[in-house]
Short mmCIF file of C-alpha atoms and ligand atoms in Angstrom, two decimals:
data_model
loop_
_atom_site.label_atom_id
_atom_site.label_comp_id
_atom_site.label_asym_id
_atom_site.label_seq_id
_atom_site.Cartn_x
_atom_site.Cartn_y
_atom_site.Cartn_z
CA UNK A 26 10.51 20.32 -12.29
CA UNK A 27 6.79 19.23 -12.52
CA UNK A 28 4.50 20.83 -10.08
CA UNK A 29 2.73 18.45 -7.75
CA UNK A 30 0.05 18.82 -5.04
CA UNK A 31 -0.32 16.35 -1.97
CA UNK A 32 -3.84 15.73 -0.93
CA UNK A 33 -4.62 14.33 2.55
CA UNK A 34 -2.01 15.65 4.70
CA UNK A 35 -1.80 13.04 7.58
CA UNK A 36 0.46 10.55 8.76
CA UNK A 37 1.88 9.01 5.60
CA UNK A 38 2.13 12.35 3.82
CA UNK A 39 4.23 13.93 6.52
CA UNK A 40 6.24 10.84 7.36
CA UNK A 41 7.18 9.86 3.66
CA UNK A 42 5.78 11.84 0.95
CA UNK A 43 6.95 15.41 2.02
CA UNK A 44 10.67 14.25 2.57
CA UNK A 45 10.58 12.19 -0.78
CA UNK A 46 9.24 15.32 -2.59
CA UNK A 47 11.79 17.63 -0.98
CA UNK A 48 14.53 15.34 -2.29
CA UNK A 49 12.90 14.73 -5.75
CA UNK A 50 14.88 15.78 -8.74
CA UNK A 51 11.49 15.49 -10.77
CA UNK A 52 8.81 17.05 -8.76
CA UNK A 53 8.32 20.32 -6.62
CA UNK A 54 5.65 20.19 -3.90
CA UNK A 55 3.57 23.24 -4.91
CA UNK A 56 0.24 22.85 -3.04
CA UNK A 57 -1.50 20.96 -0.43
CA UNK A 58 -5.15 20.09 -0.09
CA UNK A 59 -6.36 18.98 3.24
CA UNK A 60 -9.09 19.94 5.66
CA UNK A 61 -6.72 20.40 8.63
CA UNK A 62 -3.16 19.48 7.60
CA UNK A 63 -0.58 21.65 5.72
CA UNK A 64 3.09 21.75 5.12
CA UNK A 65 5.08 24.79 6.11
CA UNK A 66 5.87 27.21 3.27
CA UNK A 67 3.59 25.39 0.73
CA UNK A 68 0.21 27.01 -0.34
CA UNK A 69 -2.62 25.15 1.42
CA UNK A 70 -6.10 24.73 0.10
CA UNK A 71 -8.82 23.02 2.16
CA UNK A 72 -11.11 22.40 -0.85
CA UNK A 73 -10.12 20.19 -3.76
CA UNK A 74 -12.54 21.94 -6.39
CA UNK A 75 -10.93 25.23 -5.45
CA UNK A 76 -7.49 23.88 -5.84
CA UNK A 77 -8.33 22.42 -9.17
CA UNK A 78 -9.99 25.59 -10.52
CA UNK A 79 -7.19 27.94 -9.13
CA UNK A 80 -3.91 25.86 -9.77
CA UNK A 81 -3.94 24.75 -13.55
CA UNK A 82 -0.16 25.00 -13.15
CA UNK A 83 -0.01 21.93 -10.90
CA UNK A 84 -0.39 19.02 -13.27
CA UNK A 85 0.10 16.03 -10.86
CA UNK A 86 -1.68 15.15 -7.67
CA UNK A 87 -0.76 12.60 -5.14
CA UNK A 88 -3.65 11.25 -3.05
CA UNK A 89 -2.61 10.34 0.52
CA UNK A 90 -6.02 10.05 2.28
CA UNK A 91 -7.54 6.71 3.33
CA UNK A 92 -9.11 4.56 0.56
CA UNK A 93 -12.73 5.17 1.30
CA UNK A 94 -12.80 8.85 0.07
CA UNK A 95 -10.02 8.55 -2.50
CA UNK A 96 -12.20 7.76 -5.61
CA UNK A 97 -14.01 11.05 -5.74
CA UNK A 98 -10.71 12.94 -5.52
CA UNK A 99 -9.13 10.78 -8.21
CA UNK A 100 -12.10 11.06 -10.44
CA UNK A 101 -12.22 14.86 -10.09
CA UNK A 102 -8.53 15.31 -10.71
CA UNK A 103 -8.67 13.11 -13.86
CA UNK A 104 -11.66 14.88 -15.11
CA UNK A 105 -9.67 18.20 -14.54
CA UNK A 106 -6.83 16.92 -16.65
CA UNK A 107 -4.41 15.93 -13.78
CA UNK A 108 -2.08 12.92 -13.59
CA UNK A 109 -2.86 10.94 -10.40
CA UNK A 110 -0.79 8.92 -8.17
CA UNK A 111 -2.78 6.80 -5.47
CA UNK A 112 -1.46 5.64 -2.09
CA UNK A 113 -2.10 1.98 -1.29
CA UNK A 114 -4.60 0.30 -1.28
CA UNK A 115 -5.62 2.09 -4.55
CA UNK A 116 -9.28 2.34 -3.64
CA UNK A 117 -12.21 1.14 -1.49
CA UNK A 118 -13.30 -1.40 -4.32
CA UNK A 119 -11.67 -3.10 -7.30
CA UNK A 120 -14.40 -1.71 -9.66
CA UNK A 121 -13.78 1.88 -8.77
CA UNK A 122 -10.12 1.42 -9.58
CA UNK A 123 -10.80 -0.21 -13.01
CA UNK A 124 -13.12 2.93 -13.65
CA UNK A 125 -10.23 5.24 -12.81
CA UNK A 126 -7.99 3.21 -15.15
CA UNK A 127 -10.42 3.56 -18.04
CA UNK A 128 -10.84 7.27 -17.32
CA UNK A 129 -7.13 7.97 -17.26
CA UNK A 130 -6.80 5.99 -20.59
CA UNK A 131 -9.54 7.97 -22.21
CA UNK A 132 -7.99 11.26 -21.08
CA UNK A 133 -4.55 10.37 -22.03
CA UNK A 134 -3.37 10.70 -18.48
CA UNK A 135 -1.03 8.68 -16.05
CA UNK A 136 -2.69 6.87 -13.28
CA UNK A 137 -0.23 5.25 -10.83
CA UNK A 138 -1.57 2.88 -8.15
CA UNK A 139 1.58 2.65 -5.99
CA UNK A 140 2.70 -0.27 -3.84
CA UNK A 141 5.60 1.18 -1.66
CA UNK A 142 6.58 -2.11 -0.35
CA UNK A 143 7.46 -3.30 -3.78
CA UNK A 144 10.26 -0.65 -3.56
CA UNK A 145 11.79 -2.07 -0.57
CA UNK A 146 15.52 -2.64 -1.11
CA UNK A 147 15.49 -6.44 -1.39
CA UNK A 148 12.32 -7.02 -3.42
CA UNK A 149 14.09 -6.71 -6.95
CA UNK A 150 16.92 -8.93 -5.81
CA UNK A 151 14.48 -11.54 -4.33
CA UNK A 152 12.36 -11.49 -7.70
CA UNK A 153 15.49 -12.01 -9.60
CA UNK A 154 16.61 -14.99 -7.60
CA UNK A 155 13.33 -16.58 -7.68
CA UNK A 156 12.82 -16.26 -11.55
CA UNK A 157 14.24 -19.56 -12.47
CA UNK A 158 13.52 -21.44 -9.23
CA UNK A 159 10.76 -24.03 -8.52
CA UNK A 160 8.88 -22.85 -5.40
CA UNK A 161 7.65 -25.61 -3.02
CA UNK A 162 6.07 -23.35 -0.39
CA UNK A 163 6.04 -19.92 0.97
CA UNK A 164 4.86 -18.25 4.25
CA UNK A 165 4.22 -14.71 5.10
CA UNK A 166 4.36 -13.58 8.80
CA UNK A 167 3.14 -10.03 9.08
CA UNK A 168 2.55 -9.17 12.82
CA UNK A 169 2.50 -5.77 14.11
CA UNK A 170 0.86 -3.41 16.65
CA UNK A 171 -2.11 -1.33 15.36
CA UNK A 172 -1.80 1.02 18.37
CA UNK A 173 1.85 1.84 17.46
CA UNK A 174 1.40 2.23 13.66
CA UNK A 175 -2.21 3.71 13.40
CA UNK A 176 -2.66 5.48 16.72
CA UNK A 177 -6.39 6.56 16.88
CA UNK A 178 -7.13 5.96 13.19
CA UNK A 179 -10.55 4.52 13.51
CA UNK A 180 -10.87 4.50 9.66
CA UNK A 181 -8.82 1.17 9.57
CA UNK A 182 -11.81 -0.54 11.34
CA UNK A 183 -14.46 1.14 9.28
CA UNK A 184 -15.83 -0.38 5.89
CA UNK A 185 -13.12 0.10 3.33
CA UNK A 186 -10.49 0.39 5.93
CA UNK A 187 -9.53 -3.20 5.30
CA UNK A 188 -8.35 -3.83 9.05
CA UNK A 189 -5.23 -6.05 9.18
CA UNK A 190 -5.23 -6.02 5.33
CA UNK A 191 -4.11 -2.49 5.46
CA UNK A 192 -0.56 -3.81 6.40
CA UNK A 193 -1.18 -7.20 4.96
CA UNK A 194 -1.73 -5.89 1.49
CA UNK A 195 1.92 -4.59 1.60
CA UNK A 196 3.05 -8.36 2.08
CA UNK A 197 0.73 -9.33 -0.75
CA UNK A 198 2.22 -6.56 -3.02
CA UNK A 199 5.66 -8.19 -2.47
CA UNK A 200 4.38 -11.76 -2.86
CA UNK A 201 2.63 -10.97 -6.18
CA UNK A 202 5.72 -9.19 -7.30
CA UNK A 203 8.32 -11.87 -6.57
CA UNK A 204 6.69 -15.26 -7.09
CA UNK A 205 7.41 -16.59 -10.58
CA UNK A 206 3.96 -17.90 -10.98
CA UNK A 207 0.63 -16.38 -9.63
CA UNK A 208 -1.32 -18.08 -6.77
CA UNK A 209 -4.99 -17.95 -5.70
CA UNK A 210 -6.74 -18.00 -2.38
CA UNK A 211 -8.20 -21.32 -1.20
CA UNK A 212 -9.19 -20.48 2.39
CA UNK A 213 -9.24 -17.57 4.79
CA UNK A 214 -9.90 -17.16 8.52
CA UNK A 215 -10.84 -13.69 9.56
CA UNK A 216 -10.81 -12.46 13.13
CA UNK A 217 -13.14 -9.45 13.69
CA UNK A 218 -13.26 -7.68 16.97
CA UNK A 219 -16.90 -7.75 18.19
CA UNK A 220 -17.24 -3.96 17.99
CA UNK A 221 -15.50 -3.38 14.59
CA UNK A 222 -16.27 -3.87 10.85
CA UNK A 223 -12.71 -5.23 9.68
CA UNK A 224 -10.45 -7.90 10.85
CA UNK A 225 -7.65 -7.55 13.21
CA UNK A 226 -6.21 -11.01 12.35
CA UNK A 227 -6.24 -13.17 9.20
CA UNK A 228 -4.77 -16.53 8.39
CA UNK A 229 -4.83 -17.29 4.52
CA UNK A 230 -4.16 -20.42 2.59
CA UNK A 231 -3.34 -19.91 -1.07
CA UNK A 232 -2.69 -22.55 -3.93
CA UNK A 233 1.00 -23.75 -4.17
CA UNK A 234 1.43 -24.24 -0.35
CA UNK A 235 1.53 -20.54 0.14
CA UNK A 236 0.15 -19.39 3.67
CA UNK A 237 -0.04 -15.99 5.36
CA UNK A 238 -0.45 -15.04 8.88
CA UNK A 239 -1.50 -11.41 9.55
CA UNK A 240 -1.89 -10.01 13.04
CA UNK A 241 -2.39 -6.53 14.35
CA UNK A 242 -2.11 -7.49 18.07
CA UNK A 243 1.61 -8.14 18.28
CA UNK A 244 3.31 -5.95 20.96
CA UNK A 245 7.08 -6.03 21.34
CA UNK A 246 9.29 -7.07 18.31
CA UNK A 247 7.28 -6.57 15.11
CA UNK A 248 7.64 -9.10 12.29
CA UNK A 249 7.37 -8.42 8.60
CA UNK A 250 8.86 -11.54 6.85
CA UNK A 251 8.19 -13.63 3.76
CA UNK A 252 10.06 -16.98 3.46
CA UNK A 253 10.04 -19.13 0.28
CA UNK A 254 11.25 -22.66 0.19
CA UNK A 255 12.46 -23.64 -3.46
CA UNK A 256 13.80 -26.78 -4.79
CA UNK A 257 17.16 -24.90 -5.20
CA UNK A 258 17.30 -23.26 -1.82
CA UNK A 259 15.63 -21.19 0.84
CA UNK A 260 14.86 -17.40 0.71
CA UNK A 261 13.87 -15.04 3.35
CA UNK A 262 12.83 -11.46 2.90
CA UNK A 263 12.73 -9.63 6.28
CA UNK A 264 11.92 -6.21 7.52
CA UNK A 265 9.18 -5.65 5.06
CA UNK A 266 11.13 -6.70 1.97
CA UNK A 267 14.23 -4.55 2.98
CA UNK A 268 16.58 -7.54 3.79
CA UNK A 269 17.21 -10.62 1.75
CA UNK A 270 18.70 -13.84 3.07
CA UNK A 271 19.56 -16.84 0.92
CA UNK A 272 19.96 -20.23 2.75
CA UNK A 273 20.20 -18.29 6.10
CA UNK A 274 23.07 -15.96 4.76
CA UNK A 275 22.69 -12.11 4.30
CA UNK A 276 22.56 -11.54 0.56
CA UNK A 277 21.08 -8.08 -0.32
CA UNK A 278 19.31 -5.14 1.08
CA UNK A 279 19.45 -2.46 3.89
CA UNK A 280 17.36 -2.23 6.93
CA UNK A 281 15.63 1.11 6.15
CA UNK A 282 12.39 2.10 4.40
CA UNK A 283 13.60 5.50 3.50
CA UNK A 284 14.23 4.53 -0.17
CA UNK A 285 10.57 3.38 -0.86
CA UNK A 286 8.87 6.78 -1.48
CA UNK A 287 11.60 8.41 -3.60
CA UNK A 288 11.49 5.47 -5.77
CA UNK A 289 7.77 5.76 -6.11
CA UNK A 290 7.98 9.37 -7.27
CA UNK A 291 10.92 8.46 -9.60
CA UNK A 292 8.63 5.84 -11.18
CA UNK A 293 5.69 8.47 -11.39
CA UNK A 294 7.98 10.72 -13.34
CA UNK A 295 8.92 7.95 -15.68
CA UNK A 296 5.29 7.06 -16.31
CA UNK A 297 4.20 10.53 -17.05
CA UNK A 298 7.25 10.88 -19.44
CA UNK A 299 6.15 7.78 -21.18
CA UNK A 300 2.50 8.56 -21.29
CA UNK A 301 1.69 5.36 -19.45
CA UNK A 302 -0.37 4.17 -16.38
CA UNK A 303 0.64 1.53 -13.89
CA UNK A 304 -2.23 -0.11 -12.18
CA UNK A 305 -1.66 -3.75 -10.79
CA UNK A 306 -4.63 -4.70 -8.68
CA UNK A 307 -3.37 -8.33 -7.91
CA UNK A 308 -2.68 -7.58 -4.13
CA UNK A 309 -6.05 -5.94 -3.57
CA UNK A 310 -7.79 -8.99 -5.51
CA UNK A 311 -6.36 -11.38 -2.88
CA UNK A 312 -7.83 -9.12 -0.19
CA UNK A 313 -11.18 -8.97 -1.84
CA UNK A 314 -11.12 -12.73 -2.15
CA UNK A 315 -10.16 -13.09 1.46
CA UNK A 316 -13.30 -10.89 2.28
CA UNK A 317 -15.45 -13.00 0.14
CA UNK A 318 -14.16 -16.41 1.04
CA UNK A 319 -13.19 -15.74 4.61
CA UNK A 320 -14.57 -17.73 7.72
CA UNK A 321 -15.64 -15.05 10.25
CA UNK A 322 -14.40 -15.57 13.92
CA UNK A 323 -15.63 -13.02 16.43
CA UNK A 324 -12.87 -11.94 18.99
CA UNK A 325 -12.68 -9.45 21.87
CA UNK A 326 -13.59 -5.86 21.33
CA UNK A 327 -10.69 -3.59 20.27
CA UNK A 328 -10.26 -0.03 21.62
CA UNK A 329 -7.34 2.18 20.77
P1 LIG B 29 -4.41 9.54 8.06
O1 LIG B 29 -3.34 10.15 8.73
O2 LIG B 29 -5.59 8.86 9.06
O3 LIG B 29 -5.13 10.23 7.00
C1 LIG B 29 -4.45 10.98 5.96
C2 LIG B 29 -5.33 12.26 5.82
O4 LIG B 29 -6.39 12.02 4.94
C3 LIG B 29 -5.87 12.96 7.11
O5 LIG B 29 -4.98 13.66 7.73
C4 LIG B 29 -7.10 13.77 6.49
O6 LIG B 29 -6.71 15.10 6.41
C5 LIG B 29 -7.32 13.09 5.10
N1 LIG B 29 -8.71 12.26 5.30
C6 LIG B 29 -8.98 11.47 6.21
N2 LIG B 29 -10.25 11.09 6.06
C7 LIG B 29 -10.79 11.81 5.07
C8 LIG B 29 -11.94 11.84 4.16
N3 LIG B 29 -13.06 11.10 4.60
N4 LIG B 29 -12.14 12.65 3.33
C9 LIG B 29 -10.97 13.48 2.80
N5 LIG B 29 -9.83 13.45 3.56
C10 LIG B 29 -9.71 12.62 4.53
O7 LIG B 29 -3.93 8.13 7.29
P2 LIG B 29 -2.50 7.65 6.87
O8 LIG B 29 -1.97 6.80 7.90
O9 LIG B 29 -1.67 8.82 6.40
O10 LIG B 29 -2.84 6.76 5.65
C11 LIG B 29 -3.35 7.31 4.45
C12 LIG B 29 -3.20 6.19 3.36
O11 LIG B 29 -1.66 5.87 3.35
C13 LIG B 29 -3.79 4.89 3.67
O12 LIG B 29 -4.42 4.36 2.39
C14 LIG B 29 -2.69 3.87 4.23
O13 LIG B 29 -2.93 2.65 3.88
C15 LIG B 29 -1.50 4.59 3.56
N6 LIG B 29 -0.26 4.32 4.16
C16 LIG B 29 -0.14 4.63 5.46
C17 LIG B 29 1.10 4.29 6.22
C18 LIG B 29 1.24 4.65 7.58
O14 LIG B 29 2.29 4.29 8.15
N7 LIG B 29 0.34 5.28 8.27
C19 LIG B 29 2.09 3.78 5.49
C20 LIG B 29 2.05 3.46 3.92
C21 LIG B 29 0.85 3.78 3.49
P3 LIG B 29 -7.59 16.36 6.68
O15 LIG B 29 -8.41 15.78 7.87
O16 LIG B 29 -6.64 17.42 6.84
O17 LIG B 29 -8.38 16.54 5.46
#
């Protein structure tokens, strides 16, 4: 078993990373680093430099803090000879992730920029079905309630928090995985609350008749759907990529997200064993393009 540390013990670390590591055949959770958070029974550090100096036996770190502070931690970890796993989105900017990728390569270490939604149950079957199809159009509907999923997390509305692209990038990680040919952004309409730095809604138009509707103001039923019309039939991925329908009929998947993080850690173990990195920035490139190209619409103030 390889010793691993979790850094940034907050919502996603406790909801998903800790259970996945407790069940992992590859890793044992041997330390946490967090200013306030900890995991019962696991040695807890509040300072990353102290952890790196005192625990050379822990050879892998998994960074679960928001994207803005992540680069400094990833850089320090790679400089100290640790393999690094990044939560999504992998960083605050594309350039900083390119820099980390180059550093990992120079040091002979693994850098894994994870996209948990790509591990959803029906994504691989959807990709396999689409492989030889002719795509005519596709649409993403990703509408959820930010108060339910990010209660009080003001960082999502700060620079680098990405606003509605924090969930939207999950949809884009699936889209870029399953489409048989890449698309590029042509138009974006971004809705910024007057009192915030990042959008709460976004409507995107890509090449190839691909469109997306991201909204963080949806109360009641939540929607995480991707539909694809092809010459050979209709595909729908529902529940965040976990359920596949073909021509309206259930075809694959399971309505639970609990398999995603175990699959990420299994992949990390494979990458370390193979002395490889995996850094696909295509979902984040679309977000950067939207923030470059987008028309800005001011909407009403948002308060948690
Ligand atoms: P969170 O609970 O707000 O933050 C995680 C932890 O990061 C915090 O508890 C905090 O721990 C640490 N942290 C926050 N700001 C920091 C800073 N400036 N410097 C150092 N550490 C800091 O966020 P989260 O919801 O877990 O999300 C973290 C990442 O996971 C994001 O990139 C998000 O997109 C991704 N993610 C989230 C979810 C979800 O459902 N929430 C799902 C999938 C992926 P201390 O204060 O103890 O240091």
